[in-house]
Coordinates of C-alpha atoms (C1' of nucleotides) in Angstrom, one line a residue:
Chain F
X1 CA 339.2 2.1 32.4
X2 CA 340.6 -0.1 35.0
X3 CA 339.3 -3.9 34.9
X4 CA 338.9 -4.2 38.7
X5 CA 336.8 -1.0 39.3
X6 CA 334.1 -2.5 36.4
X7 CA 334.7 -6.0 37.7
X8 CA 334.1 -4.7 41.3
X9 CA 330.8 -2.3 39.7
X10 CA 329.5 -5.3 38.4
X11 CA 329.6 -7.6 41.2
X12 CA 327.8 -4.8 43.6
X13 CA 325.0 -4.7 40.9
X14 CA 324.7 -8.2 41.2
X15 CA 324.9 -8.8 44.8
X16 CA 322.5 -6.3 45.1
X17 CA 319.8 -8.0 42.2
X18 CA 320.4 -11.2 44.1
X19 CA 320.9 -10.6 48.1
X20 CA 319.5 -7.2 48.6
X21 CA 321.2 -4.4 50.4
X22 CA 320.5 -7.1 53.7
X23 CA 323.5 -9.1 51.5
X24 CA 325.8 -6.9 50.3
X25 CA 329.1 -6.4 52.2
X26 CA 332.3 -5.3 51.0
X27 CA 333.4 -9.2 51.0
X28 CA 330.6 -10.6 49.3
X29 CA 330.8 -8.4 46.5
X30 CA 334.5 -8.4 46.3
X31 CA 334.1 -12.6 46.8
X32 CA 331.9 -12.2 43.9
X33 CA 334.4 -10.3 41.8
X34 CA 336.8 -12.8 42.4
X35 CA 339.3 -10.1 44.0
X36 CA 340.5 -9.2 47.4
X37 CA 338.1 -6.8 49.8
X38 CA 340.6 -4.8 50.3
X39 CA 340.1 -3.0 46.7
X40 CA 336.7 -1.9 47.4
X41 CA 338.2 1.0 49.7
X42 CA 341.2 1.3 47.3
X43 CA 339.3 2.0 44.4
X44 CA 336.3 3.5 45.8
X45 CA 337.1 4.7 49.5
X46 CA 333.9 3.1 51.1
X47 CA 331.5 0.6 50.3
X48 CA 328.2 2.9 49.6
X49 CA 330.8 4.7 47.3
X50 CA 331.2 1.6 45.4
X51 CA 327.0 1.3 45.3
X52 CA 327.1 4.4 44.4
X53 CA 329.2 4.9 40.8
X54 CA 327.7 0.9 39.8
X55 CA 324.0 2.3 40.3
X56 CA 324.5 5.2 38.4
X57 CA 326.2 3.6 35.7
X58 CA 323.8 1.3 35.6
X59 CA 321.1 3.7 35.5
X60 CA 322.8 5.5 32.7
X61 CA 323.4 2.3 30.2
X62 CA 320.0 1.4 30.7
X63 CA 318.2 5.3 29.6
X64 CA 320.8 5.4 27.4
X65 CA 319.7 2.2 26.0
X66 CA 315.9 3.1 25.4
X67 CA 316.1 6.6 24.4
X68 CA 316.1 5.5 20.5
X69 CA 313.1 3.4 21.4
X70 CA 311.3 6.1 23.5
X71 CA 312.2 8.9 20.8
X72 CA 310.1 6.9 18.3
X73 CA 306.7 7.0 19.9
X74 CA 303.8 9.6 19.2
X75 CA 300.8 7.9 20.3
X76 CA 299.6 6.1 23.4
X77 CA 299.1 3.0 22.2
X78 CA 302.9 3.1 21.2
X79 CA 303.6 4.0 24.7
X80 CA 301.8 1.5 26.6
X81 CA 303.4 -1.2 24.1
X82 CA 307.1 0.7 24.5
X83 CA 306.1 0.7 28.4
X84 CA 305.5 -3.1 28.3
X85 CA 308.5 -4.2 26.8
X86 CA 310.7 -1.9 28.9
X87 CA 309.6 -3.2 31.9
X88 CA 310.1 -7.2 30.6
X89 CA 313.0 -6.0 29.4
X90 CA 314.0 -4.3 32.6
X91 CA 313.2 -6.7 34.9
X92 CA 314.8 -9.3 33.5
X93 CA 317.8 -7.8 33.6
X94 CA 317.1 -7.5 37.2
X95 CA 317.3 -3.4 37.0
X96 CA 313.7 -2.9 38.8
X97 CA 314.9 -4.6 41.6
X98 CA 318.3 -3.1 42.0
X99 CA 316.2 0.3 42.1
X100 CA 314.0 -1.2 45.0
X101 CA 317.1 -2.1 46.8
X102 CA 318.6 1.2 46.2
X103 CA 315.8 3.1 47.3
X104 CA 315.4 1.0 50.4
X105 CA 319.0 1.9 51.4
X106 CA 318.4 5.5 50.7
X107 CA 316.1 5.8 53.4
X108 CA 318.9 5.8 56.2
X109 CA 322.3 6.7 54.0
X110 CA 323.2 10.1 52.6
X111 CA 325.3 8.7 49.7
X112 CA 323.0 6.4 48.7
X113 CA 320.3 8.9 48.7
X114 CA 322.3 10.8 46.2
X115 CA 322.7 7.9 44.5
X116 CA 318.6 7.3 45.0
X117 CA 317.7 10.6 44.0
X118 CA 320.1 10.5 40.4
X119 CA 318.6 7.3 39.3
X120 CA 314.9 8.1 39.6
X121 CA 315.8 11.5 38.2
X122 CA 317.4 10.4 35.4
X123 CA 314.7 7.7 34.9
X124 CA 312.0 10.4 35.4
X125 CA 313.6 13.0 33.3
X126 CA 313.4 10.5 30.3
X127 CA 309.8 9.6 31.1
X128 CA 308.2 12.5 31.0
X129 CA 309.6 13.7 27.6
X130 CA 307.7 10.7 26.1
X131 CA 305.0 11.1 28.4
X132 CA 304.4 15.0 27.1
X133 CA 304.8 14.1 23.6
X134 CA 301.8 11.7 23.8
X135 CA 299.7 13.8 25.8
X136 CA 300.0 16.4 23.4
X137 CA 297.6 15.2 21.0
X138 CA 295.4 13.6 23.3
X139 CA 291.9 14.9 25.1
X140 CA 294.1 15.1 28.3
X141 CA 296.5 17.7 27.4
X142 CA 295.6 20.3 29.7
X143 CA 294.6 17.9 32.4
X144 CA 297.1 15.4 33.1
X145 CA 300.6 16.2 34.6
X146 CA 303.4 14.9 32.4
X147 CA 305.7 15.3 35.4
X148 CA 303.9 13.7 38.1
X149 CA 302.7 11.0 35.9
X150 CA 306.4 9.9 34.7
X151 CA 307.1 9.7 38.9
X152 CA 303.8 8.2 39.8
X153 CA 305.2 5.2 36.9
X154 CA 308.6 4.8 37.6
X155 CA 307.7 4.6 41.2
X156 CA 304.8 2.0 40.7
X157 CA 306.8 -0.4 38.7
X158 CA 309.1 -0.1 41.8
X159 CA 306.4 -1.2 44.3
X160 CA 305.6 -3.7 42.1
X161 CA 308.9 -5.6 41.7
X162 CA 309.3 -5.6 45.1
X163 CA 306.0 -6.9 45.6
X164 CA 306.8 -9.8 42.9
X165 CA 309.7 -10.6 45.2
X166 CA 306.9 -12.0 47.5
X167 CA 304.2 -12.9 45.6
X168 CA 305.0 -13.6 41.8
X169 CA 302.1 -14.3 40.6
X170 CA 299.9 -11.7 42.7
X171 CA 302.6 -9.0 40.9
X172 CA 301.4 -10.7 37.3
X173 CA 297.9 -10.0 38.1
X174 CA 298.2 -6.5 39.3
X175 CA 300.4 -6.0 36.1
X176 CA 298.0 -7.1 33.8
X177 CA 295.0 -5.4 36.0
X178 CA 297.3 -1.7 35.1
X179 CA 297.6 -3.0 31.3
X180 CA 293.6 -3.0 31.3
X181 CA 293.1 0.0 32.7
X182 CA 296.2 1.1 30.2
X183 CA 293.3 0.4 27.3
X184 CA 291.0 2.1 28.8
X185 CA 292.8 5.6 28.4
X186 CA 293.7 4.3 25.1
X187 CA 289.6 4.5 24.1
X188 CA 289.3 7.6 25.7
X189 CA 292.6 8.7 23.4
X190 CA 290.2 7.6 20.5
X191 CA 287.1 9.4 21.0
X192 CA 286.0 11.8 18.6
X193 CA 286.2 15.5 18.9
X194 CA 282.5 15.7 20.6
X195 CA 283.1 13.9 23.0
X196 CA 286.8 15.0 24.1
X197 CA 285.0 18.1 24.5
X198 CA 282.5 16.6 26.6
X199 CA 284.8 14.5 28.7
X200 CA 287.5 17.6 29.3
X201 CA 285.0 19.7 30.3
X202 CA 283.7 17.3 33.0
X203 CA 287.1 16.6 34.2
X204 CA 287.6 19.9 34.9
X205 CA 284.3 20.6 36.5
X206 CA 285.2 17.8 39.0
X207 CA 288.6 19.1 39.5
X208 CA 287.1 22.2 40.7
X209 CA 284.7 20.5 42.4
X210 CA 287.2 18.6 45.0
Chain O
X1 CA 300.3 -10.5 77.5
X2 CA 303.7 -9.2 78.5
X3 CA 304.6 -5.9 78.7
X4 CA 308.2 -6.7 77.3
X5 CA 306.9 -8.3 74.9
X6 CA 304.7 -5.4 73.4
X7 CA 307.1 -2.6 74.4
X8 CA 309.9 -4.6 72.1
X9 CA 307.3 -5.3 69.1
X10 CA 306.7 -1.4 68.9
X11 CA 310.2 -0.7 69.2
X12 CA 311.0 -3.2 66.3
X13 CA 308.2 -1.3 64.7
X14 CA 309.6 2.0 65.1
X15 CA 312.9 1.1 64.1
X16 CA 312.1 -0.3 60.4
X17 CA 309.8 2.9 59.9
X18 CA 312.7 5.5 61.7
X19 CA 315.9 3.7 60.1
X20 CA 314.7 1.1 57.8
X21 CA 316.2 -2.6 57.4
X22 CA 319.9 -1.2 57.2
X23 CA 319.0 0.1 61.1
X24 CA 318.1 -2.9 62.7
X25 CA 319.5 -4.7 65.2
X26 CA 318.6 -7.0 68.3
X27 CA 320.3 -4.0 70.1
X28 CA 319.2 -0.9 68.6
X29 CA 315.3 -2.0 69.1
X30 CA 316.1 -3.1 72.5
X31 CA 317.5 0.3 73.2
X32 CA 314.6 1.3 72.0
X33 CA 312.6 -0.4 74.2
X34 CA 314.5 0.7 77.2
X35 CA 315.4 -3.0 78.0
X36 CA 318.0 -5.3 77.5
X37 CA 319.2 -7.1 74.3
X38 CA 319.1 -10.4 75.6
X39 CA 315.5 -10.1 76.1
X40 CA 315.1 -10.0 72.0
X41 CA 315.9 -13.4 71.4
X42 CA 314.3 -15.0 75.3
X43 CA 311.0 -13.4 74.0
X44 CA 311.1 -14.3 70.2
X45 CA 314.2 -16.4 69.7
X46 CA 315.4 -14.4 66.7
X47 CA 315.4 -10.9 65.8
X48 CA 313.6 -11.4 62.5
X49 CA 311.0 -13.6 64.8
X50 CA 310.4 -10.3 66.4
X51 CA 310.2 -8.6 63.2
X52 CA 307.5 -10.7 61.9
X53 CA 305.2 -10.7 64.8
X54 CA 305.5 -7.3 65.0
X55 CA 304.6 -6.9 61.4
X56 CA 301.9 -8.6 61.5
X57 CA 300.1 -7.3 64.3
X58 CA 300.7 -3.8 63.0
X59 CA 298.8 -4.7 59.4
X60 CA 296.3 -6.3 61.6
X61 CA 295.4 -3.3 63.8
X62 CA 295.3 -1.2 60.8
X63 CA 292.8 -3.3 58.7
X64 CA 291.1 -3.9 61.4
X65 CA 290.5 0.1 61.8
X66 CA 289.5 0.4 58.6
X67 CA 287.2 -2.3 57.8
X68 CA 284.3 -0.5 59.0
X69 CA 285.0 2.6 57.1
X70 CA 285.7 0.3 53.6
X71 CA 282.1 -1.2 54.4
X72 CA 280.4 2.0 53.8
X73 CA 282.2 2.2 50.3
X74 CA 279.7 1.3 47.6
X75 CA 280.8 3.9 44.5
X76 CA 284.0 4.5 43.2
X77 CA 283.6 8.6 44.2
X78 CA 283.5 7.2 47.8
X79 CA 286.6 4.7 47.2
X80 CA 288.8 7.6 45.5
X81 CA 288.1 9.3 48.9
X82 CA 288.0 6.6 51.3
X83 CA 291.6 5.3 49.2
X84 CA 293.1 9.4 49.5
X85 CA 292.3 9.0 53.3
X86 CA 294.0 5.6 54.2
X87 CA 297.0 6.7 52.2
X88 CA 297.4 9.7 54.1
X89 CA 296.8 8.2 57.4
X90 CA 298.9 5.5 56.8
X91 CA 301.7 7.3 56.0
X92 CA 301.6 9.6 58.8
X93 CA 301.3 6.6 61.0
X94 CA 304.5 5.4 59.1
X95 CA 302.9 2.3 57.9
X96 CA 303.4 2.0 54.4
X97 CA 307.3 2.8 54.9
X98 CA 307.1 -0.1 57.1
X99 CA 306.1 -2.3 54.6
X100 CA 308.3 -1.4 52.4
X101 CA 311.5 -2.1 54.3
X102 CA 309.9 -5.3 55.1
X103 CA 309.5 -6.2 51.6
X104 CA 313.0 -4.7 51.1
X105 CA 314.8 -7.7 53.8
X106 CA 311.9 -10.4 52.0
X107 CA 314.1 -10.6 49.2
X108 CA 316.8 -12.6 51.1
X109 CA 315.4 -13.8 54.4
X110 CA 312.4 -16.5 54.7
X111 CA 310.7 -15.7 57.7
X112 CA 310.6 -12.2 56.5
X113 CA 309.5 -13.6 53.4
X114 CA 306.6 -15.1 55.0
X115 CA 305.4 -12.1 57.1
X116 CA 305.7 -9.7 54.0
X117 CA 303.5 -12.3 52.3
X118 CA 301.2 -12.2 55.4
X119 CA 300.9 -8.4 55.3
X120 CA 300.7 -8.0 51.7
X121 CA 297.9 -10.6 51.6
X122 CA 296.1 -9.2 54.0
X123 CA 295.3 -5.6 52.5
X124 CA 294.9 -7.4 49.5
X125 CA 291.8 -9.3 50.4
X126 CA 290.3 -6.6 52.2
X127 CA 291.2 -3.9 49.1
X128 CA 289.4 -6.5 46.6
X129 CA 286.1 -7.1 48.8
X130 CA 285.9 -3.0 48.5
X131 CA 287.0 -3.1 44.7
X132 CA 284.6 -5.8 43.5
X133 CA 281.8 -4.4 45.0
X134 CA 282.3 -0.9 43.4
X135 CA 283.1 -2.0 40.2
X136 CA 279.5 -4.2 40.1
X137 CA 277.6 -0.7 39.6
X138 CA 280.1 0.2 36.9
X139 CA 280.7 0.3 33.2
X140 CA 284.3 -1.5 33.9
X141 CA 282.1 -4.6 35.2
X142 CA 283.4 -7.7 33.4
X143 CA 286.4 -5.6 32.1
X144 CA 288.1 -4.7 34.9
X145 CA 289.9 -7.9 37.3
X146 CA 289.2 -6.6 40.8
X147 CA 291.7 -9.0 42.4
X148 CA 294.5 -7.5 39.9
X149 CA 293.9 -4.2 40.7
X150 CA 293.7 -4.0 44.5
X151 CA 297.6 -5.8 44.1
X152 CA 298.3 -2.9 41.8
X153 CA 296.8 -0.2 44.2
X154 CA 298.8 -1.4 47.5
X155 CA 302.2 -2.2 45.4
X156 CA 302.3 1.0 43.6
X157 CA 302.0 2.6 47.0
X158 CA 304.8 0.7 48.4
X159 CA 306.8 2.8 45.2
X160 CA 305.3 5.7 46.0
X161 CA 306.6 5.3 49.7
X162 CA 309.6 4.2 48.7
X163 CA 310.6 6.8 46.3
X164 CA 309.3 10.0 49.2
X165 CA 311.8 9.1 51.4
X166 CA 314.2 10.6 48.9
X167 CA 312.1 12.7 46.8
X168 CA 309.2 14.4 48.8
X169 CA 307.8 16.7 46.4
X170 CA 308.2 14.4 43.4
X171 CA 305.9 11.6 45.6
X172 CA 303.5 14.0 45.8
X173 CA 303.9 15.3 42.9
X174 CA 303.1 11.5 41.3
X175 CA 300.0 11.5 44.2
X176 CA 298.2 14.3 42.5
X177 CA 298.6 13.2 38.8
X178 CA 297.3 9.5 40.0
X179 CA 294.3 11.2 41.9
X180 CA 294.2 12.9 38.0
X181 CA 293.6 9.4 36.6
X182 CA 291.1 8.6 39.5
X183 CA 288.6 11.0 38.1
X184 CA 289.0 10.0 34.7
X185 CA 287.7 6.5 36.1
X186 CA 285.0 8.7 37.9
X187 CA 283.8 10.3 34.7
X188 CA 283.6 7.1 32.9
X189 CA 281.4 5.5 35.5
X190 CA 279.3 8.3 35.4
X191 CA 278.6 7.7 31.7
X192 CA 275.3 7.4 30.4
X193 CA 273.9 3.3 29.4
X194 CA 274.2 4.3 25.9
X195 CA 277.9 5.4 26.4
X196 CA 278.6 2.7 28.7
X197 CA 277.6 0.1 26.6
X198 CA 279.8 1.5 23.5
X199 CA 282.9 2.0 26.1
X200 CA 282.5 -2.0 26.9
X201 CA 282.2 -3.0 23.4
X202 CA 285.3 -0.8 22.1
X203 CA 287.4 -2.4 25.1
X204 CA 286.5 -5.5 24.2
X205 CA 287.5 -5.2 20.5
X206 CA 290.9 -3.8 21.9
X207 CA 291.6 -6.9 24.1
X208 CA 291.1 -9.5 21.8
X209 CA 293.1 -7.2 19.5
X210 CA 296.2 -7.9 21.6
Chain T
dG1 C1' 347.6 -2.3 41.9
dT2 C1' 347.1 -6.2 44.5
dC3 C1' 347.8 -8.9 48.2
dT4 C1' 348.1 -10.5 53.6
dA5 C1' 347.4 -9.3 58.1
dT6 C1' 345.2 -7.0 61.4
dA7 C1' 342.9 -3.4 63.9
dA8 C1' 338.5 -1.7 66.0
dG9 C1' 334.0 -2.4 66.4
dA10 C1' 329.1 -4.3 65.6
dT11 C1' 326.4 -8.3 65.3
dG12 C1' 323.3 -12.6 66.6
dA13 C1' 323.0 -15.5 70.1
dT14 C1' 323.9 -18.0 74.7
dA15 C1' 325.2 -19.1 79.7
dG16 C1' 324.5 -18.2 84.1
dA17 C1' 323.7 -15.0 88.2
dC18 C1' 319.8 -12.9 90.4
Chain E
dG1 C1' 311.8 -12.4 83.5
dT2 C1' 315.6 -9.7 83.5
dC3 C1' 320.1 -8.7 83.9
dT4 C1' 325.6 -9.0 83.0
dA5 C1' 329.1 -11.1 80.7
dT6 C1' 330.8 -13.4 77.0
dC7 C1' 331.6 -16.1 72.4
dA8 C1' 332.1 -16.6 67.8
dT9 C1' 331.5 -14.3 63.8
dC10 C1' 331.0 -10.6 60.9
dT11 C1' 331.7 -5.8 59.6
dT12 C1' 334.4 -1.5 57.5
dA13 C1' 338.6 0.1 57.0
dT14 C1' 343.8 0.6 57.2
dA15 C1' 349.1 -0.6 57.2
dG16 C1' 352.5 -2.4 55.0
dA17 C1' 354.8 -6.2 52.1
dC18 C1' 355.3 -7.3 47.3

DNA sequence: GTCTATAAGATGATAGAC
DNA sequence: GTCTATCATCTTATAGAC
């Protein structure tokens, strides 16, 4: 593969984590790259092309990277610890906030909506596999929606790396606030059989009740 | 006050919710506004000046309208509703995409910074007042960190937001699988003392267990 | 493939007429 | 207060030399 393109894939990842989309110009990226602006449109015809293939790669390594992890848990407390670390891990690397940018774009350009739409896909996609695996032996199956829970998730950690951007430690609190209530669907995942029985059929008694 | 003044501040308003960051300009939100682009910076020096007032006076109106209604909120049945009403009117009112894009141009712009901090802060405070007094009737009481959770609430629907703009039915999709997890917070609270009391004690355990 | 040079246009912001 | 006209700077994108 050509060094420029992946130098040039790199830098718009990274002008993006830093600056925002409010940063990111052909030239800054390319200054960051330490090549000439001109090979943006030479090797990727515009600019949001070049946004484009780095945040799907991006997206890619990083699934890629966790599906070994995520293919080892069964329970919900592993998931809540696998959760944790994936979002340290994630953040760190700056990947939360290069999906915020992404989606913020998305709101106004076609190409990076496509681009928006693949990455929470994919993200989603991976989710929800674990997300239905756990739910399977817990009093929930039946009740909870592995599909809208893996978006309502992915999109939450979203919100709040953008909020972190703000407000650090605000975003710490509300993290830790989610890990409590996190616990609290880990008792209910240890109840005995009574009282699952108890606790689905109430659920579903309010459901019908709404 | 001036009429320029206001008709510019909606503009600027309409234009982040319409277009987003990546759509604004001293001469688009004048256009906007039917009036000239020179009259951006007379009335507010900069264009992100007029972006922060307008900001703010937009999360102000809306708290303001809803302060009444939160006051009337003393059990988290109520809340789940009062919290399923605000989103919905919000959005429709294009608020919380607002927010959003101004916590999008935060990352890289100070003044910005300061009004996203300003809004954020805002919903924040009123959210907790609402939370703490909910959770003072419930068997989360000393468990759950009010302050934490109203963060988590208004950042995860930033996300939400965020990711609707390119994926409607996959936002609601997440909505309906959250309001899920809502009434598994209602069934707990409606737990008996005896079951209360054993809920509290086995979250304890598994916090200090951490 | 990579560079320089440059076109064609948008941007924030200001000066000055009215 | 509002307008026109303008500056300096930035933008995406292309043409053409090497």
């Amino acid at each position: 593969m050509n060094a420029t393109r992946a130098k040039l894939m790199a830098a718009a990842v990274a002008v993006l984590r830093d600056e925002g989309m409010a940063g990111l110009s052909a030239r800054t990226v390319a200054a960051r790259a330490g090549v000439n602006q001109a090979l943006v449109f030479y090797h990727f015809t515009t600019l949001n092309g070049l946004v484009d293939e780095a945040c799907r790669q991006t997206v890619d390594d990083s699934v890629e990277f966790y599906r070994t992890r995520f293919a080892a848990v069964d329970s919900l407390v592993e998931l809540l610890h696998a959760g944790r670390e994936l979002h340290e891990r994630e953040r760190a690397a700056g990947n939360v906030a290069l999906m915020a940018q992404l989606l913020s774009g998305a709101q106004r350009d076609d190409v990076l909506g496509d681009a928006a739409r693949y990455a929470m896909a994919t993200w989603n996609r991976e989710i929800e596999v674990v997300v239905r695996r756990v739910l399977a032996t817990s009093p929930l199956v039946g009740i909870a929606d592995p599909a809208g829970l893996a978006r309502a998730v992915s999109a939450s950690f979203l919100g709040l790396e953008l909020y972190e951007g703000v407000d650090r430690e605000g975003a710490l609190a509300a993290l830790d606030a989610l890990e409590q209530l996190g616990v609290l669907v880990e008792v209910v995942d240890d109840l005995g059989p009574v009282a699952s029985r108890a606790l689905r059929a109430r659920m579903r008694r309010t459901r019908r009740g709404r």
